[in-house]
């Protein structure tokens, strides 16, 4: 019985490997695309496509069907996308600022597993270097320090649940302006970016996220519908965002 199960398992694995090899036939050979030659020749498991000088960049992760390799789609060869583009969707919380013509927008980078990264959007007034500079980020709000919430284990025990009005932190600027940042979505706190406490200027870069949170899976669709998608945000704020998120 053990031998039979072992053989059946081996056959199943061989079948999966064979299917993977068939699937790879839909992908273009990276070496051939770059240099015009491939050491594997006709035995290569990837497509050799002649005369492709220009290659488009794929921005939507799902168009590559989960492959890191360049892939031929309707005659064009597309470059691999970054993990951020592959697994994250970018949304925005739009909010009018206290001063006319200023905004207090947040970004919500949502992973395919539902985990979300929250931070100040490029349109947030605090990030306008022509008017002010961020001097302090404090996670102590209303006598509660988010850094005190520790989570542990696979079930992430210890993370606090927050409603959309829950204050995350305050951002202070050198011109005296002070902004209270709220969760904006119903979620559970997983991580606080404490590096911002030591170096507030990190908020201007890719590592300047505020918190990592997790909404309830059954509420994800409702949350998505309440947020502003990337393209709509660019039109709303008349801006062009960088190609990647988080």
PDB file of C-alpha atoms in Angstrom, residues 46-173:
ATOM      1  CA  UNK A  46      10.667  29.157 -23.801  1.00  0.00           C
ATOM      2  CA  UNK A  47       9.704  30.852 -27.049  1.00  0.00           C
ATOM      3  CA  UNK A  48      12.339  32.316 -29.367  1.00  0.00           C
ATOM      4  CA  UNK A  49      10.737  35.285 -31.108  1.00  0.00           C
ATOM      5  CA  UNK A  50      12.553  37.106 -33.915  1.00  0.00           C
ATOM      6  CA  UNK A  51      12.623  40.834 -34.604  1.00  0.00           C
ATOM      7  CA  UNK A  52      11.351  42.187 -31.279  1.00  0.00           C
ATOM      8  CA  UNK A  53      13.357  45.349 -30.565  1.00  0.00           C
ATOM      9  CA  UNK A  54      10.933  47.235 -28.396  1.00  0.00           C
ATOM     10  CA  UNK A  55       9.173  45.750 -25.373  1.00  0.00           C
ATOM     11  CA  UNK A  56       6.236  47.213 -23.544  1.00  0.00           C
ATOM     12  CA  UNK A  57       6.031  47.421 -19.757  1.00  0.00           C
ATOM     13  CA  UNK A  58       3.215  45.547 -18.098  1.00  0.00           C
ATOM     14  CA  UNK A  59       1.588  47.592 -15.328  1.00  0.00           C
ATOM     15  CA  UNK A  60      -1.228  45.245 -14.355  1.00  0.00           C
ATOM     16  CA  UNK A  61       0.071  42.246 -12.470  1.00  0.00           C
ATOM     17  CA  UNK A  62      -2.753  39.866 -13.375  1.00  0.00           C
ATOM     18  CA  UNK A  63      -1.966  40.107 -17.099  1.00  0.00           C
ATOM     19  CA  UNK A  64       1.149  37.991 -16.553  1.00  0.00           C
ATOM     20  CA  UNK A  65      -0.855  35.189 -14.978  1.00  0.00           C
ATOM     21  CA  UNK A  66       1.585  34.915 -12.100  1.00  0.00           C
ATOM     22  CA  UNK A  67       4.730  34.527 -14.213  1.00  0.00           C
ATOM     23  CA  UNK A  68       7.949  36.418 -13.516  1.00  0.00           C
ATOM     24  CA  UNK A  69       9.180  35.692 -17.035  1.00  0.00           C
ATOM     25  CA  UNK A  70       8.618  37.945 -20.062  1.00  0.00           C
ATOM     26  CA  UNK A  71       5.509  36.802 -21.860  1.00  0.00           C
ATOM     27  CA  UNK A  72       4.166  37.206 -25.369  1.00  0.00           C
ATOM     28  CA  UNK A  73       0.722  38.820 -25.338  1.00  0.00           C
ATOM     29  CA  UNK A  74      -0.908  39.571 -28.703  1.00  0.00           C
ATOM     30  CA  UNK A  75       2.454  39.868 -30.448  1.00  0.00           C
ATOM     31  CA  UNK A  76       4.121  42.089 -27.836  1.00  0.00           C
ATOM     32  CA  UNK A  77       6.704  40.990 -25.295  1.00  0.00           C
ATOM     33  CA  UNK A  78       6.120  42.415 -21.863  1.00  0.00           C
ATOM     34  CA  UNK A  79       8.732  43.018 -19.189  1.00  0.00           C
ATOM     35  CA  UNK A  80       8.413  41.324 -15.788  1.00  0.00           C
ATOM     36  CA  UNK A  81       6.677  43.406 -13.175  1.00  0.00           C
ATOM     37  CA  UNK A  82       7.842  44.119  -9.651  1.00  0.00           C
ATOM     38  CA  UNK A  83       6.352  42.234  -6.680  1.00  0.00           C
ATOM     39  CA  UNK A  84       4.609  45.465  -5.654  1.00  0.00           C
ATOM     40  CA  UNK A  85       2.838  45.743  -8.998  1.00  0.00           C
ATOM     41  CA  UNK A  86       2.094  42.034  -9.021  1.00  0.00           C
ATOM     42  CA  UNK A  87       0.502  41.677  -5.611  1.00  0.00           C
ATOM     43  CA  UNK A  88      -0.674  45.138  -4.549  1.00  0.00           C
ATOM     44  CA  UNK A  89      -3.609  47.284  -5.622  1.00  0.00           C
ATOM     45  CA  UNK A  90      -3.308  50.968  -4.842  1.00  0.00           C
ATOM     46  CA  UNK A  91      -6.245  52.995  -3.558  1.00  0.00           C
ATOM     47  CA  UNK A  92      -6.620  56.419  -1.989  1.00  0.00           C
ATOM     48  CA  UNK A  93      -8.607  58.113   0.744  1.00  0.00           C
ATOM     49  CA  UNK A  94      -9.382  61.658  -0.391  1.00  0.00           C
ATOM     50  CA  UNK A  95      -9.947  64.405   2.127  1.00  0.00           C
ATOM     51  CA  UNK A  96     -10.138  68.187   1.898  1.00  0.00           C
ATOM     52  CA  UNK A  97      -7.587  70.001   4.056  1.00  0.00           C
ATOM     53  CA  UNK A  98      -8.217  72.755   6.576  1.00  0.00           C
ATOM     54  CA  UNK A  99      -6.706  75.333   4.204  1.00  0.00           C
ATOM     55  CA  UNK A 100      -8.159  76.094   0.779  1.00  0.00           C
ATOM     56  CA  UNK A 101      -6.502  74.179  -2.040  1.00  0.00           C
ATOM     57  CA  UNK A 102      -4.841  71.695   0.294  1.00  0.00           C
ATOM     58  CA  UNK A 103      -5.643  68.027   0.830  1.00  0.00           C
ATOM     59  CA  UNK A 104      -5.004  65.394   3.475  1.00  0.00           C
ATOM     60  CA  UNK A 105      -5.092  62.286   1.284  1.00  0.00           C
ATOM     61  CA  UNK A 106      -3.870  58.838   2.295  1.00  0.00           C
ATOM     62  CA  UNK A 107      -2.849  55.862   0.197  1.00  0.00           C
ATOM     63  CA  UNK A 108      -3.998  52.296   0.886  1.00  0.00           C
ATOM     64  CA  UNK A 109      -1.846  49.647  -0.762  1.00  0.00           C
ATOM     65  CA  UNK A 110      -3.910  46.460  -0.598  1.00  0.00           C
ATOM     66  CA  UNK A 111      -2.159  43.105  -0.935  1.00  0.00           C
ATOM     67  CA  UNK A 112      -3.899  40.184  -2.629  1.00  0.00           C
ATOM     68  CA  UNK A 113      -4.162  38.515   0.801  1.00  0.00           C
ATOM     69  CA  UNK A 114      -6.056  41.508   2.231  1.00  0.00           C
ATOM     70  CA  UNK A 115      -3.202  43.060   4.217  1.00  0.00           C
ATOM     71  CA  UNK A 116      -3.082  46.855   3.737  1.00  0.00           C
ATOM     72  CA  UNK A 117      -0.281  49.404   4.030  1.00  0.00           C
ATOM     73  CA  UNK A 118      -1.374  52.939   4.937  1.00  0.00           C
ATOM     74  CA  UNK A 119       0.613  56.125   4.431  1.00  0.00           C
ATOM     75  CA  UNK A 120       0.476  59.759   3.381  1.00  0.00           C
ATOM     76  CA  UNK A 121      -0.451  60.163  -0.282  1.00  0.00           C
ATOM     77  CA  UNK A 122       1.664  62.454  -2.493  1.00  0.00           C
ATOM     78  CA  UNK A 123      -1.205  64.939  -2.417  1.00  0.00           C
ATOM     79  CA  UNK A 124      -1.140  65.304   1.373  1.00  0.00           C
ATOM     80  CA  UNK A 125      -0.444  68.876   2.491  1.00  0.00           C
ATOM     81  CA  UNK A 126       2.254  67.739   4.935  1.00  0.00           C
ATOM     82  CA  UNK A 127       4.390  66.486   2.026  1.00  0.00           C
ATOM     83  CA  UNK A 128       4.349  69.801   0.144  1.00  0.00           C
ATOM     84  CA  UNK A 129       8.015  70.764   0.502  1.00  0.00           C
ATOM     85  CA  UNK A 130       7.393  74.164  -1.094  1.00  0.00           C
ATOM     86  CA  UNK A 131       5.408  75.212   1.995  1.00  0.00           C
ATOM     87  CA  UNK A 132       6.602  73.109   4.921  1.00  0.00           C
ATOM     88  CA  UNK A 133       8.746  70.238   6.124  1.00  0.00           C
ATOM     89  CA  UNK A 134       7.758  67.309   8.330  1.00  0.00           C
ATOM     90  CA  UNK A 135       9.542  67.693  11.651  1.00  0.00           C
ATOM     91  CA  UNK A 136       7.880  65.076  13.881  1.00  0.00           C
ATOM     92  CA  UNK A 137       5.647  62.007  13.657  1.00  0.00           C
ATOM     93  CA  UNK A 138       4.103  60.888  16.923  1.00  0.00           C
ATOM     94  CA  UNK A 139       2.099  57.686  17.421  1.00  0.00           C
ATOM     95  CA  UNK A 140       0.886  58.828  20.847  1.00  0.00           C
ATOM     96  CA  UNK A 141      -2.654  60.107  20.327  1.00  0.00           C
ATOM     97  CA  UNK A 142      -5.168  60.785  23.111  1.00  0.00           C
ATOM     98  CA  UNK A 143      -2.770  59.295  25.667  1.00  0.00           C
ATOM     99  CA  UNK A 144      -2.595  56.012  23.722  1.00  0.00           C
ATOM    100  CA  UNK A 145       0.621  54.888  22.100  1.00  0.00           C
ATOM    101  CA  UNK A 146       0.139  52.594  19.101  1.00  0.00           C
ATOM    102  CA  UNK A 147       3.671  51.321  19.591  1.00  0.00           C
ATOM    103  CA  UNK A 148       2.503  49.645  22.806  1.00  0.00           C
ATOM    104  CA  UNK A 149       0.257  47.257  20.877  1.00  0.00           C
ATOM    105  CA  UNK A 150       2.294  44.097  20.328  1.00  0.00           C
ATOM    106  CA  UNK A 151       1.126  41.218  18.158  1.00  0.00           C
ATOM    107  CA  UNK A 152       2.395  37.659  18.195  1.00  0.00           C
ATOM    108  CA  UNK A 153       1.842  34.259  16.624  1.00  0.00           C
ATOM    109  CA  UNK A 154       0.251  33.177  13.386  1.00  0.00           C
ATOM    110  CA  UNK A 155      -3.116  34.498  14.517  1.00  0.00           C
ATOM    111  CA  UNK A 156      -1.600  37.943  15.166  1.00  0.00           C
ATOM    112  CA  UNK A 157      -2.842  38.134  18.728  1.00  0.00           C
ATOM    113  CA  UNK A 158      -2.680  41.514  20.399  1.00  0.00           C
ATOM    114  CA  UNK A 159      -3.497  43.682  17.409  1.00  0.00           C
ATOM    115  CA  UNK A 160      -6.144  46.279  18.202  1.00  0.00           C
ATOM    116  CA  UNK A 161      -9.263  46.772  16.086  1.00  0.00           C
ATOM    117  CA  UNK A 162      -9.781  50.268  14.752  1.00  0.00           C
ATOM    118  CA  UNK A 163     -12.729  52.019  13.134  1.00  0.00           C
ATOM    119  CA  UNK A 164     -12.237  54.518  10.330  1.00  0.00           C
ATOM    120  CA  UNK A 165     -12.200  57.478  12.760  1.00  0.00           C
ATOM    121  CA  UNK A 166      -9.471  55.951  14.962  1.00  0.00           C
ATOM    122  CA  UNK A 167      -6.425  58.303  15.176  1.00  0.00           C
ATOM    123  CA  UNK A 168      -3.173  56.666  14.091  1.00  0.00           C
ATOM    124  CA  UNK A 169      -0.660  59.442  14.622  1.00  0.00           C
ATOM    125  CA  UNK A 170       0.011  63.150  14.386  1.00  0.00           C
ATOM    126  CA  UNK A 171       2.307  64.704  11.796  1.00  0.00           C
ATOM    127  CA  UNK A 172       3.902  67.990  12.812  1.00  0.00           C
ATOM    128  CA  UNK A 173       5.575  70.408  10.394  1.00  0.00           C
TER     129      UNK A 173
END
